[in-house]
Amino acid sequence: MPTQHATPEWYASAVRPLWSSDVLVVGGGPAGVVAALAAARAGASVTLVERYGFLGGNSTQVLDRFCGFFTPGSDPQKVVGGIPDDVIGELFRLRAADYHMCPYSDAQLITYNPEVLKIVWERMAQDAGVSLLAHTQVIDVLRDGDRVTGVVAASRGGLVNLRAAAIIDASGDAEVAARAGVPYEGIEAGAVQALTTTFKLINVDTERARQVAPGELHAMMAAAHQRGDYDLPRHGGSASLTSTPGVIATNLTRITGVDVTDSAQLTAAEIEGRRQALEYVRFLKEQVPGYERAVLGSLNTQIGIRESRRIVGEYRLTRDDIVRRRAFDDVIARCAWPIEDHHASPDTRWERVADGEPFDIPYRCLLPQRVTGLLVAGRCLSADHDAHASVRVMAQCMAMGQAAGAAAALAAGRGILPREVPVSELQDRIRAWGALI
Ligand SMILES: Cc1cc2nc3c(=O)[nH]c(=O)nc-3n(C[C@H](O)[C@H](O)[C@H](O)COP(=O)(O)OP(=O)(O)OC[C@H]3O[C@@H](n4cnc5c(N)ncnc54)[C@H](O)[C@@H]3O)c2cc1C
């Protein structure tokens, strides 16, 4: 639904103009940072705005493993390349990443140290010449007719205007698109995936903990919950080894039915997520071999949001498209990750699609309906619930960012709209960088 906002006249009088650039990226998650890197690499002046004091979004606030780089199975093929490879390469150079098999998807993952990744993201952005504006939250848009020309942001110094020739909404929650009046779906309570508060345990005897297979752990959770000894809403999820000795990273809690665009509901979800985290810690310590002396080491910076607003774009990727591997002329990224649906039940729905072969993500999924001058990248793309449950993982979000950044730079450089960018030229450009399309 379109959001009510103040008039352009009000903003012109009340808001301090800050600066303008060729490309403005809102949101410094995996999609947003790679979009900024791509636009800068293509020669654009780029501003990247992030509401927190560091970059990475879920990659550094919530997680420590990249999914989606490889096809599942015993002969993994690479699906994503280009700038995302540079990020991984830098993590390996700093000895902060490793390859792991995921027991749930049967696919290779890249685990990393998220604190090092914070530094990798910002160093790469700085080296590329991106103007970084952290501690700045975008709260509204500036429009000229149906064209989005900038945003209004709450910075440390007050409200500021940021203008650009092309704008990329990589906020995860489609904050810019929604305020600009782009139609979206998915936010209704219950229609989106569950939230998870992730946490880490330190001082775990990982040699003994790793002997407990995922299925065994899930059965122990279900039994403990059914006995009434523990309140464990989810009897699935993971407790995984990390590259740090004695440290286990978890994805166990489950909070459902939350409208994450409502501050009061999101606050309640944060509190409930932390309550659940403590209960899972109690269960692990008391019931699972290896955890007897474990201590809660850290909680995520903010609760993990898998799915909120999915914009309605020029094309909406569907379950049918991905299951049948429909080919698109305007492919800009590929994906072979299963449908991974963290629904309201205690388990998680995993469904391998297209025999694990990669399918296409078209450029039009990044182009919103009703407005111009705007692209989206990452988990707010245009897709139905099931297609989203596959393409939302981080390798694909980075690949979408790569395409969005390149397209925005092309549009800004030529004085055309993102929807007018010649797709074959965009594809040539990202292929030259290593994109696997
Ligand atoms: C619990 C959980 C577990 C997951 N597990 C995995 C996994 O193991 N591997 C994997 O690959 N993927 C995993 N995912 C999925 C993946 O993390 C996300 O889909 C991905 O991070 C989305 O990237 P993004 O850049 O689109 O959005 P996000 O990562 O959500 O980043 C959005 C960024 O925009 C910023 N922002 C938002 N609004 C504003 C605003 N108004 N102004 C300024 N900045 C703003 C945010 O602070 C954030 O930095 C998981 C997700 C969750 C929640």
GROMACS .gro file of C-alpha atoms and ligand atoms in nm:
model
  490
    1MET     CA    1   0.000   0.000   0.000
    2PRO     CA    2   0.129   0.351  -0.078
    3THR     CA    3   0.244   0.536   0.232
    4GLN     CA    4   0.133   0.886   0.329
    5HIS     CA    5   0.423   1.130   0.326
    6ALA     CA    6   0.493   1.499   0.351
    7THR     CA    7   0.485   1.716   0.040
    8PRO     CA    8   0.798   1.791  -0.164
    9GLU     CA    9   0.754   2.159  -0.070
   10TRP     CA   10   0.772   2.072   0.297
   11TYR     CA   11   1.092   1.877   0.248
   12ALA     CA   12   1.243   2.152   0.034
   13SER     CA   13   1.196   2.398   0.318
   14ALA     CA   14   1.264   2.172   0.616
   15VAL     CA   15   1.545   1.952   0.497
   16ARG     CA   16   1.910   2.035   0.443
   17PRO     CA   17   2.036   1.926   0.100
   18LEU     CA   18   2.342   1.708   0.150
   19TRP     CA   19   2.485   1.591  -0.177
   20SER     CA   20   2.394   1.427  -0.501
   21SER     CA   21   2.564   1.145  -0.688
   22ASP     CA   22   2.511   0.941  -1.001
   23VAL     CA   23   2.393   0.640  -0.804
   24LEU     CA   24   2.246   0.621  -0.455
   25VAL     CA   25   2.223   0.283  -0.281
   26VAL     CA   26   1.997   0.252   0.023
   27GLY     CA   27   2.096  -0.032   0.255
   28GLY     CA   28   2.442  -0.177   0.312
   29GLY     CA   29   2.355  -0.549   0.315
   30PRO     CA   30   2.512  -0.802   0.077
   31ALA     CA   31   2.296  -0.675  -0.211
   32GLY     CA   32   2.357  -0.307  -0.138
   33VAL     CA   33   2.732  -0.317  -0.088
   34VAL     CA   34   2.786  -0.521  -0.404
   35ALA     CA   35   2.553  -0.284  -0.592
   36ALA     CA   36   2.763   0.011  -0.475
   37LEU     CA   37   3.087  -0.166  -0.571
   38ALA     CA   38   2.947  -0.250  -0.915
   39ALA     CA   39   2.825   0.103  -0.983
   40ALA     CA   40   3.159   0.247  -0.875
   41ARG     CA   41   3.348  -0.006  -1.088
   42ALA     CA   42   3.136   0.104  -1.384
   43GLY     CA   43   3.255   0.460  -1.333
   44ALA     CA   44   2.964   0.618  -1.141
   45SER     CA   45   2.989   0.839  -0.835
   46VAL     CA   46   2.814   0.640  -0.564
   47THR     CA   47   2.666   0.710  -0.220
   48LEU     CA   48   2.580   0.418   0.007
   49VAL     CA   49   2.347   0.488   0.300
   50GLU     CA   50   2.317   0.250   0.595
   51ARG     CA   51   2.119   0.296   0.916
   52TYR     CA   52   2.366   0.107   1.138
   53GLY     CA   53   2.730   0.194   1.207
   54PHE     CA   54   2.871  -0.091   0.996
   55LEU     CA   55   2.798  -0.266   0.668
   56GLY     CA   56   2.674  -0.614   0.589
   57GLY     CA   57   2.304  -0.636   0.678
   58ASN     CA   58   2.216  -0.994   0.769
   59SER     CA   59   2.566  -1.105   0.662
   60THR     CA   60   2.721  -0.934   0.965
   61GLN     CA   61   2.422  -0.870   1.196
   62VAL     CA   62   2.282  -1.222   1.196
   63LEU     CA   63   2.492  -1.480   1.010
   64ASP     CA   64   2.825  -1.639   0.931
   65ARG     CA   65   2.776  -1.847   0.613
   66PHE     CA   66   2.713  -1.769   0.246
   67CYS     CA   67   2.466  -1.999   0.074
   68GLY     CA   68   2.395  -2.015  -0.298
   69PHE     CA   69   2.741  -2.003  -0.458
   70PHE     CA   70   2.723  -2.369  -0.569
   71THR     CA   71   2.475  -2.622  -0.702
   72PRO     CA   72   2.381  -2.889  -0.444
   73GLY     CA   73   2.507  -3.248  -0.467
   74SER     CA   74   2.836  -3.430  -0.490
   75ASP     CA   75   2.963  -3.241  -0.797
   76PRO     CA   76   2.915  -2.875  -0.699
   77GLN     CA   77   2.916  -2.624  -0.987
   78LYS     CA   78   2.965  -2.255  -0.926
   79VAL     CA   79   2.652  -2.043  -0.990
   80VAL     CA   80   2.758  -1.691  -0.889
   81GLY     CA   81   3.074  -1.503  -0.986
   82GLY     CA   82   3.223  -1.159  -1.038
   83ILE     CA   83   3.236  -0.903  -0.757
   84PRO     CA   84   3.094  -1.155  -0.503
   85ASP     CA   85   3.410  -1.362  -0.572
   86ASP     CA   86   3.624  -1.064  -0.477
   87VAL     CA   87   3.448  -1.046  -0.140
   88ILE     CA   88   3.508  -1.417  -0.078
   89GLY     CA   89   3.867  -1.387  -0.203
   90GLU     CA   90   3.936  -1.110   0.046
   91LEU     CA   91   3.790  -1.316   0.332
   92PHE     CA   92   4.012  -1.612   0.236
   93ARG     CA   93   4.315  -1.383   0.206
   94LEU     CA   94   4.252  -1.272   0.564
   95ARG     CA   95   4.209  -1.638   0.669
   96ALA     CA   96   3.854  -1.558   0.779
   97ALA     CA   97   3.658  -1.802   0.559
   98ASP     CA   98   3.627  -2.173   0.493
   99TYR     CA   99   3.418  -2.421   0.288
  100HIS     CA  100   3.160  -2.638   0.464
  101MET     CA  101   2.893  -2.886   0.353
  102CYS     CA  102   2.540  -2.794   0.461
  103PRO     CA  103   2.371  -3.109   0.600
  104TYR     CA  104   2.024  -2.974   0.514
  105SER     CA  105   2.069  -2.865   0.153
  106ASP     CA  106   2.354  -3.102   0.060
  107ALA     CA  107   2.534  -2.795  -0.077
  108GLN     CA  108   2.869  -2.634  -0.018
  109LEU     CA  109   2.863  -2.320   0.197
  110ILE     CA  110   3.127  -2.061   0.270
  111THR     CA  111   3.152  -1.989   0.641
  112TYR     CA  112   3.327  -1.672   0.756
  113ASN     CA  113   3.406  -1.456   1.054
  114PRO     CA  114   3.135  -1.184   1.044
  115GLU     CA  115   3.347  -0.935   1.241
  116VAL     CA  116   3.618  -0.957   0.974
  117LEU     CA  117   3.352  -0.932   0.704
  118LYS     CA  118   3.240  -0.595   0.848
  119ILE     CA  119   3.590  -0.468   0.776
  120VAL     CA  120   3.608  -0.633   0.432
  121TRP     CA  121   3.282  -0.469   0.322
  122GLU     CA  122   3.386  -0.120   0.430
  123ARG     CA  123   3.742  -0.148   0.298
  124MET     CA  124   3.619  -0.264  -0.043
  125ALA     CA  125   3.365   0.019  -0.054
  126GLN     CA  126   3.626   0.277   0.042
  127ASP     CA  127   3.881   0.141  -0.204
  128ALA     CA  128   3.620   0.162  -0.481
  129GLY     CA  129   3.560   0.529  -0.398
  130VAL     CA  130   3.205   0.480  -0.263
  131SER     CA  131   3.089   0.764  -0.032
  132LEU     CA  132   2.970   0.587   0.281
  133LEU     CA  133   2.705   0.737   0.501
  134ALA     CA  134   2.643   0.517   0.804
  135HIS     CA  135   2.418   0.602   1.099
  136THR     CA  136   2.172   0.742   0.845
  137GLN     CA  137   1.820   0.606   0.803
  138VAL     CA  138   1.616   0.673   0.493
  139ILE     CA  139   1.266   0.778   0.593
  140ASP     CA  140   1.104   0.908   0.275
  141VAL     CA  141   1.146   0.969  -0.095
  142LEU     CA  142   1.172   1.272  -0.321
  143ARG     CA  143   0.975   1.245  -0.644
  144ASP     CA  144   0.926   1.435  -0.962
  145GLY     CA  145   0.603   1.293  -1.103
  146ASP     CA  146   0.650   0.917  -1.115
  147ARG     CA  147   1.030   0.946  -1.106
  148VAL     CA  148   1.211   0.891  -0.775
  149THR     CA  149   1.482   1.159  -0.765
  150GLY     CA  150   1.616   1.113  -0.414
  151VAL     CA  151   1.549   1.025  -0.054
  152VAL     CA  152   1.506   1.201   0.276
  153ALA     CA  153   1.725   1.056   0.548
  154ALA     CA  154   1.760   1.105   0.922
  155SER     CA  155   2.132   1.161   0.969
  156ARG     CA  156   2.323   1.241   1.287
  157GLY     CA  157   2.300   1.607   1.187
  158GLY     CA  158   1.925   1.606   1.120
  159LEU     CA  159   1.716   1.546   0.811
  160VAL     CA  160   1.903   1.555   0.480
  161ASN     CA  161   1.815   1.520   0.113
  162LEU     CA  162   2.019   1.281  -0.100
  163ARG     CA  163   1.961   1.301  -0.473
  164ALA     CA  164   2.082   1.075  -0.753
  165ALA     CA  165   2.023   0.999  -1.119
  166ALA     CA  166   1.952   0.635  -1.032
  167ILE     CA  167   1.854   0.491  -0.695
  168ILE     CA  168   1.882   0.132  -0.575
  169ASP     CA  169   1.662   0.012  -0.291
  170ALA     CA  170   1.865  -0.261  -0.119
  171SER     CA  171   1.702  -0.210   0.220
  172GLY     CA  172   1.571  -0.568   0.236
  173ASP     CA  173   1.231  -0.435   0.341
  174ALA     CA  174   1.176  -0.228   0.020
  175GLU     CA  175   1.168   0.089   0.230
  176VAL     CA  176   1.223   0.326  -0.062
  177ALA     CA  177   0.995   0.144  -0.305
  178ALA     CA  178   0.708   0.124  -0.055
  179ARG     CA  179   0.730   0.494   0.025
  180ALA     CA  180   0.741   0.576  -0.346
  181GLY     CA  181   0.410   0.392  -0.395
  182VAL     CA  182   0.541   0.074  -0.557
  183PRO     CA  183   0.294  -0.212  -0.501
  184TYR     CA  184   0.424  -0.497  -0.289
  185GLU     CA  185   0.313  -0.820  -0.129
  186GLY     CA  186   0.421  -1.045   0.152
  187ILE     CA  187   0.398  -0.825   0.458
  188GLU     CA  188   0.064  -0.952   0.588
  189ALA     CA  189   0.125  -1.138   0.914
  190GLY     CA  190   0.161  -1.509   0.851
  191ALA     CA  191   0.229  -1.474   0.479
  192VAL     CA  192   0.603  -1.433   0.525
  193GLN     CA  193   0.876  -1.654   0.664
  194ALA     CA  194   0.948  -1.667   1.035
  195LEU     CA  195   1.204  -1.446   1.209
  196THR     CA  196   1.501  -1.590   1.396
  197THR     CA  197   1.721  -1.454   1.671
  198THR     CA  198   2.058  -1.615   1.612
  199PHE     CA  199   2.309  -1.662   1.893
  200LYS     CA  200   2.651  -1.812   1.951
  201LEU     CA  201   2.769  -2.037   2.229
  202ILE     CA  202   3.127  -2.028   2.352
  203ASN     CA  203   3.323  -2.284   2.552
  204VAL     CA  204   3.155  -2.578   2.376
  205ASP     CA  205   3.331  -2.914   2.357
  206THR     CA  206   3.285  -2.918   1.981
  207GLU     CA  207   3.440  -3.264   1.937
  208ARG     CA  208   3.155  -3.415   2.141
  209ALA     CA  209   2.888  -3.173   2.015
  210ARG     CA  210   2.958  -3.264   1.652
  211GLN     CA  211   2.882  -3.632   1.725
  212VAL     CA  212   2.514  -3.535   1.768
  213ALA     CA  213   2.364  -3.555   1.417
  214PRO     CA  214   2.108  -3.286   1.317
  215GLY     CA  215   1.822  -3.541   1.317
  216GLU     CA  216   1.916  -3.659   1.665
  217LEU     CA  217   1.927  -3.301   1.794
  218HIS     CA  218   1.585  -3.228   1.642
  219ALA     CA  219   1.436  -3.541   1.802
  220MET     CA  220   1.580  -3.441   2.142
  221MET     CA  221   1.421  -3.095   2.105
  222ALA     CA  222   1.082  -3.236   2.011
  223ALA     CA  223   1.087  -3.481   2.302
  224ALA     CA  224   1.199  -3.216   2.553
  225HIS     CA  225   0.926  -2.980   2.432
  226GLN     CA  226   0.658  -3.250   2.442
  227ARG     CA  227   0.756  -3.350   2.797
  228GLY     CA  228   0.692  -2.988   2.891
  229ASP     CA  229   1.044  -2.947   3.029
  230TYR     CA  230   1.141  -2.674   2.781
  231ASP     CA  231   0.951  -2.424   2.566
  232LEU     CA  232   1.109  -2.486   2.223
  233PRO     CA  233   0.878  -2.367   1.941
  234ARG     CA  234   1.104  -2.506   1.669
  235HIS     CA  235   1.234  -2.863   1.661
  236GLY     CA  236   1.466  -2.805   1.370
  237GLY     CA  237   1.732  -2.556   1.270
  238SER     CA  238   2.102  -2.581   1.319
  239ALA     CA  239   2.380  -2.564   1.574
  240SER     CA  240   2.691  -2.545   1.358
  241LEU     CA  241   3.065  -2.544   1.402
  242THR     CA  242   3.238  -2.217   1.325
  243SER     CA  243   3.598  -2.146   1.232
  244THR     CA  244   3.661  -2.037   1.594
  245PRO     CA  245   3.750  -2.324   1.831
  246GLY     CA  246   3.484  -2.391   2.094
  247VAL     CA  247   3.224  -2.169   1.928
  248ILE     CA  248   2.889  -2.292   1.790
  249ALA     CA  249   2.658  -2.070   1.582
  250THR     CA  250   2.286  -2.141   1.602
  251ASN     CA  251   1.978  -2.087   1.390
  252LEU     CA  252   1.714  -2.225   1.628
  253THR     CA  253   1.456  -1.972   1.746
  254ARG     CA  254   1.133  -1.899   1.560
  255ILE     CA  255   0.903  -1.596   1.584
  256THR     CA  256   0.601  -1.581   1.355
  257GLY     CA  257   0.314  -1.351   1.260
  258VAL     CA  258   0.514  -1.028   1.288
  259ASP     CA  259   0.473  -0.719   1.070
  260VAL     CA  260   0.837  -0.607   1.076
  261THR     CA  261   0.748  -0.261   0.943
  262ASP     CA  262   0.568  -0.188   1.272
  263SER     CA  263   0.818  -0.078   1.540
  264ALA     CA  264   0.605  -0.204   1.830
  265GLN     CA  265   0.566  -0.549   1.674
  266LEU     CA  266   0.935  -0.567   1.584
  267THR     CA  267   1.031  -0.470   1.939
  268ALA     CA  268   0.811  -0.746   2.080
  269ALA     CA  269   0.972  -0.992   1.835
  270GLU     CA  270   1.323  -0.891   1.947
  271ILE     CA  271   1.230  -0.952   2.312
  272GLU     CA  272   1.062  -1.286   2.234
  273GLY     CA  273   1.361  -1.395   2.023
  274ARG     CA  274   1.603  -1.329   2.308
  275ARG     CA  275   1.372  -1.509   2.553
  276GLN     CA  276   1.371  -1.812   2.325
  277ALA     CA  277   1.749  -1.793   2.282
  278LEU     CA  278   1.799  -1.828   2.657
  279GLU     CA  279   1.561  -2.125   2.666
  280TYR     CA  280   1.751  -2.300   2.385
  281VAL     CA  281   2.078  -2.234   2.569
  282ARG     CA  282   1.930  -2.397   2.883
  283PHE     CA  283   1.817  -2.698   2.677
  284LEU     CA  284   2.155  -2.740   2.505
  285LYS     CA  285   2.352  -2.711   2.828
  286GLU     CA  286   2.131  -2.953   3.020
  287GLN     CA  287   2.052  -3.208   2.751
  288VAL     CA  288   2.309  -3.220   2.472
  289PRO     CA  289   2.657  -3.376   2.505
  290GLY     CA  290   2.937  -3.123   2.460
  291TYR     CA  291   2.742  -2.818   2.579
  292GLU     CA  292   2.767  -2.876   2.956
  293ARG     CA  293   3.010  -2.587   3.013
  294ALA     CA  294   2.884  -2.367   2.728
  295VAL     CA  295   2.809  -1.998   2.778
  296LEU     CA  296   2.592  -1.764   2.570
  297GLY     CA  297   2.859  -1.570   2.381
  298SER     CA  298   2.658  -1.329   2.165
  299LEU     CA  299   2.315  -1.252   2.023
  300ASN     CA  300   2.254  -1.112   1.676
  301THR     CA  301   2.263  -0.730   1.649
  302GLN     CA  302   1.902  -0.728   1.535
  303ILE     CA  303   1.653  -1.008   1.484
  304GLY     CA  304   1.697  -1.188   1.152
  305ILE     CA  305   1.433  -1.099   0.892
  306ARG     CA  306   1.406  -1.345   0.603
  307GLU     CA  307   1.113  -1.197   0.414
  308SER     CA  308   0.905  -0.882   0.441
  309ARG     CA  309   0.797  -0.673   0.142
  310ARG     CA  310   0.841  -0.830  -0.201
  311ILE     CA  311   0.785  -0.558  -0.459
  312VAL     CA  312   0.565  -0.612  -0.760
  313GLY     CA  313   0.800  -0.555  -1.048
  314GLU     CA  314   0.795  -0.564  -1.426
  315TYR     CA  315   0.824  -0.941  -1.385
  316ARG     CA  316   0.737  -1.157  -1.083
  317LEU     CA  317   0.949  -1.473  -1.057
  318THR     CA  318   0.726  -1.769  -0.969
  319ARG     CA  319   0.755  -2.116  -0.826
  320ASP     CA  320   0.662  -2.253  -1.166
  321ASP     CA  321   0.949  -2.062  -1.332
  322ILE     CA  322   1.209  -2.203  -1.098
  323VAL     CA  323   1.076  -2.558  -1.087
  324ARG     CA  324   1.064  -2.571  -1.469
  325ARG     CA  325   1.389  -2.374  -1.512
  326ARG     CA  326   1.228  -2.119  -1.739
  327ALA     CA  327   1.494  -1.935  -1.942
  328PHE     CA  328   1.478  -1.554  -1.957
  329ASP     CA  329   1.642  -1.334  -2.221
  330ASP     CA  330   1.710  -1.073  -1.954
  331VAL     CA  331   1.882  -1.312  -1.708
  332ILE     CA  332   2.115  -1.124  -1.471
  333ALA     CA  333   2.181  -1.391  -1.206
  334ARG     CA  334   2.135  -1.761  -1.151
  335CYS     CA  335   2.035  -1.974  -0.854
  336ALA     CA  336   2.028  -2.342  -0.757
  337TRP     CA  337   1.949  -2.310  -0.387
  338PRO     CA  338   1.649  -2.516  -0.270
  339ILE     CA  339   1.323  -2.362  -0.155
  340GLU     CA  340   1.400  -2.312   0.214
  341ASP     CA  341   1.080  -2.208   0.385
  342HIS     CA  342   1.090  -2.131   0.757
  343HIS     CA  343   0.715  -2.145   0.804
  344ALA     CA  344   0.509  -2.127   1.122
  345SER     CA  345   0.536  -2.503   1.203
  346PRO     CA  346   0.817  -2.647   1.416
  347ASP     CA  347   1.005  -2.780   1.110
  348THR     CA  348   1.148  -2.617   0.792
  349ARG     CA  349   1.029  -2.699   0.438
  350TRP     CA  350   1.328  -2.788   0.217
  351GLU     CA  351   1.255  -2.859  -0.148
  352ARG     CA  352   1.522  -2.911  -0.409
  353VAL     CA  353   1.420  -2.743  -0.736
  354ALA     CA  354   1.498  -2.838  -1.096
  355ASP     CA  355   1.713  -3.129  -0.983
  356GLY     CA  356   1.959  -2.883  -0.838
  357GLU     CA  357   2.034  -2.726  -1.178
  358PRO     CA  358   2.062  -2.344  -1.187
  359PHE     CA  359   1.766  -2.134  -1.298
  360ASP     CA  360   1.746  -1.772  -1.421
  361ILE     CA  361   1.662  -1.453  -1.234
  362PRO     CA  362   1.550  -1.185  -1.486
  363TYR     CA  363   1.644  -0.816  -1.476
  364ARG     CA  364   1.274  -0.717  -1.473
  365CYS     CA  365   1.241  -0.859  -1.117
  366LEU     CA  366   1.454  -0.561  -1.008
  367LEU     CA  367   1.240  -0.300  -1.188
  368PRO     CA  368   0.944  -0.178  -0.981
  369GLN     CA  369   0.604  -0.108  -1.131
  370ARG     CA  370   0.454   0.244  -1.121
  371VAL     CA  371   0.773   0.446  -1.060
  372THR     CA  372   1.089   0.515  -1.259
  373GLY     CA  373   1.447   0.598  -1.162
  374LEU     CA  374   1.445   0.316  -0.907
  375LEU     CA  375   1.581  -0.040  -0.897
  376VAL     CA  376   1.566  -0.292  -0.616
  377ALA     CA  377   1.825  -0.558  -0.530
  378GLY     CA  378   1.832  -0.843  -0.281
  379ARG     CA  379   1.551  -0.996  -0.082
  380CYS     CA  380   1.293  -0.731  -0.174
  381LEU     CA  381   1.292  -0.840  -0.541
  382SER     CA  382   0.972  -0.924  -0.727
  383ALA     CA  383   0.903  -1.294  -0.667
  384ASP     CA  384   0.630  -1.512  -0.521
  385HIS     CA  385   0.677  -1.670  -0.178
  386ASP     CA  386   0.830  -1.998  -0.299
  387ALA     CA  387   1.064  -1.846  -0.559
  388HIS     CA  388   1.173  -1.594  -0.295
  389ALA     CA  389   1.240  -1.878  -0.049
  390SER     CA  390   1.511  -1.995  -0.290
  391VAL     CA  391   1.665  -1.677  -0.432
  392ARG     CA  392   1.684  -1.483  -0.102
  393VAL     CA  393   2.019  -1.639   0.000
  394MET     CA  394   2.323  -1.417   0.004
  395ALA     CA  395   2.515  -1.527  -0.307
  396GLN     CA  396   2.206  -1.446  -0.518
  397CYS     CA  397   2.146  -1.117  -0.332
  398MET     CA  398   2.504  -1.019  -0.416
  399ALA     CA  399   2.456  -1.124  -0.779
  400MET     CA  400   2.140  -0.911  -0.800
  401GLY     CA  401   2.333  -0.622  -0.646
  402GLN     CA  402   2.604  -0.662  -0.907
  403ALA     CA  403   2.349  -0.632  -1.188
  404ALA     CA  404   2.156  -0.348  -1.026
  405GLY     CA  405   2.474  -0.147  -0.967
  406ALA     CA  406   2.594  -0.197  -1.324
  407ALA     CA  407   2.250  -0.104  -1.462
  408ALA     CA  408   2.222   0.206  -1.243
  409ALA     CA  409   2.566   0.326  -1.356
  410LEU     CA  410   2.475   0.268  -1.721
  411ALA     CA  411   2.149   0.459  -1.676
  412ALA     CA  412   2.311   0.749  -1.493
  413GLY     CA  413   2.596   0.769  -1.745
  414ARG     CA  414   2.363   0.783  -2.044
  415GLY     CA  415   2.090   0.996  -1.892
  416ILE     CA  416   1.834   0.717  -1.938
  417LEU     CA  417   1.607   0.533  -1.696
  418PRO     CA  418   1.708   0.193  -1.551
  419ARG     CA  419   1.423   0.031  -1.748
  420GLU     CA  420   1.574   0.171  -2.070
  421VAL     CA  421   1.916   0.013  -2.015
  422PRO     CA  422   2.002  -0.219  -2.307
  423VAL     CA  423   1.994  -0.558  -2.137
  424SER     CA  424   2.251  -0.720  -2.366
  425GLU     CA  425   2.498  -0.444  -2.278
  426LEU     CA  426   2.427  -0.492  -1.907
  427GLN     CA  427   2.481  -0.866  -1.945
  428ASP     CA  428   2.808  -0.814  -2.135
  429ARG     CA  429   2.934  -0.584  -1.863
  430ILE     CA  430   2.865  -0.817  -1.572
  431ARG     CA  431   2.988  -1.120  -1.771
  432ALA     CA  432   3.316  -0.937  -1.825
  433TRP     CA  433   3.342  -0.907  -1.446
  434GLY     CA  434   3.285  -1.283  -1.405
  435ALA     CA  435   2.906  -1.310  -1.360
  436LEU     CA  436   2.794  -1.664  -1.442
  437ILE     CA  437   2.495  -1.603  -1.667
  438LIG     C1  438   1.794  -1.601   1.048
  438LIG     C2  439   1.839  -1.599   0.904
  438LIG     C3  440   1.924  -1.697   0.859
  438LIG     C4  441   1.969  -1.694   0.727
  438LIG     N1  442   2.063  -1.785   0.688
  438LIG     C5  443   2.128  -1.766   0.572
  438LIG     C6  444   2.248  -1.839   0.544
  438LIG     O1  445   2.292  -1.923   0.624
  438LIG     N2  446   2.311  -1.811   0.426
  438LIG     C7  447   2.263  -1.720   0.335
  438LIG     O2  448   2.325  -1.703   0.230
  438LIG     N3  449   2.150  -1.650   0.361
  438LIG     C8  450   2.085  -1.668   0.477
  438LIG     N4  451   1.975  -1.591   0.508
  438LIG     C9  452   1.921  -1.498   0.406
  438LIG    C10  453   2.004  -1.373   0.388
  438LIG     O3  454   2.069  -1.338   0.504
  438LIG    C11  455   1.923  -1.252   0.339
  438LIG     O4  456   1.823  -1.286   0.251
  438LIG    C12  457   2.017  -1.151   0.277
  438LIG     O5  458   2.105  -1.103   0.376
  438LIG    C13  459   1.941  -1.037   0.215
  438LIG     O6  460   2.034  -0.939   0.173
  438LIG     P1  461   1.988  -0.792   0.144
  438LIG     O7  462   2.111  -0.714   0.117
  438LIG     O8  463   1.879  -0.794   0.043
  438LIG     O9  464   1.916  -0.743   0.279
  438LIG     P2  465   1.970  -0.731   0.429
  438LIG    O10  466   2.078  -0.830   0.456
  438LIG    O11  467   1.848  -0.737   0.513
  438LIG    O12  468   2.033  -0.585   0.434
  438LIG    C14  469   1.954  -0.469   0.428
  438LIG    C15  470   2.037  -0.352   0.480
  438LIG    O13  471   1.963  -0.231   0.463
  438LIG    C16  472   1.970  -0.153   0.582
  438LIG     N5  473   1.850  -0.072   0.589
  438LIG    C17  474   1.722  -0.115   0.598
  438LIG     N6  475   1.636  -0.011   0.598
  438LIG    C18  476   1.712   0.101   0.588
  438LIG    C19  477   1.680   0.239   0.582
  438LIG     N7  478   1.552   0.281   0.587
  438LIG     N8  479   1.781   0.329   0.573
  438LIG    C20  480   1.912   0.286   0.569
  438LIG     N9  481   1.947   0.156   0.573
  438LIG    C21  482   1.848   0.063   0.582
  438LIG    C22  483   1.979  -0.259   0.693
  438LIG    O14  484   2.031  -0.206   0.813
  438LIG    C23  485   2.069  -0.363   0.627
  438LIG    O15  486   2.205  -0.333   0.647
  438LIG    C24  487   1.925  -1.593   0.638
  438LIG    C25  488   1.837  -1.495   0.684
  438LIG    C26  489   1.795  -1.497   0.816
  438LIG    C27  490   1.707  -1.388   0.865
   0.00000   0.00000   0.00000
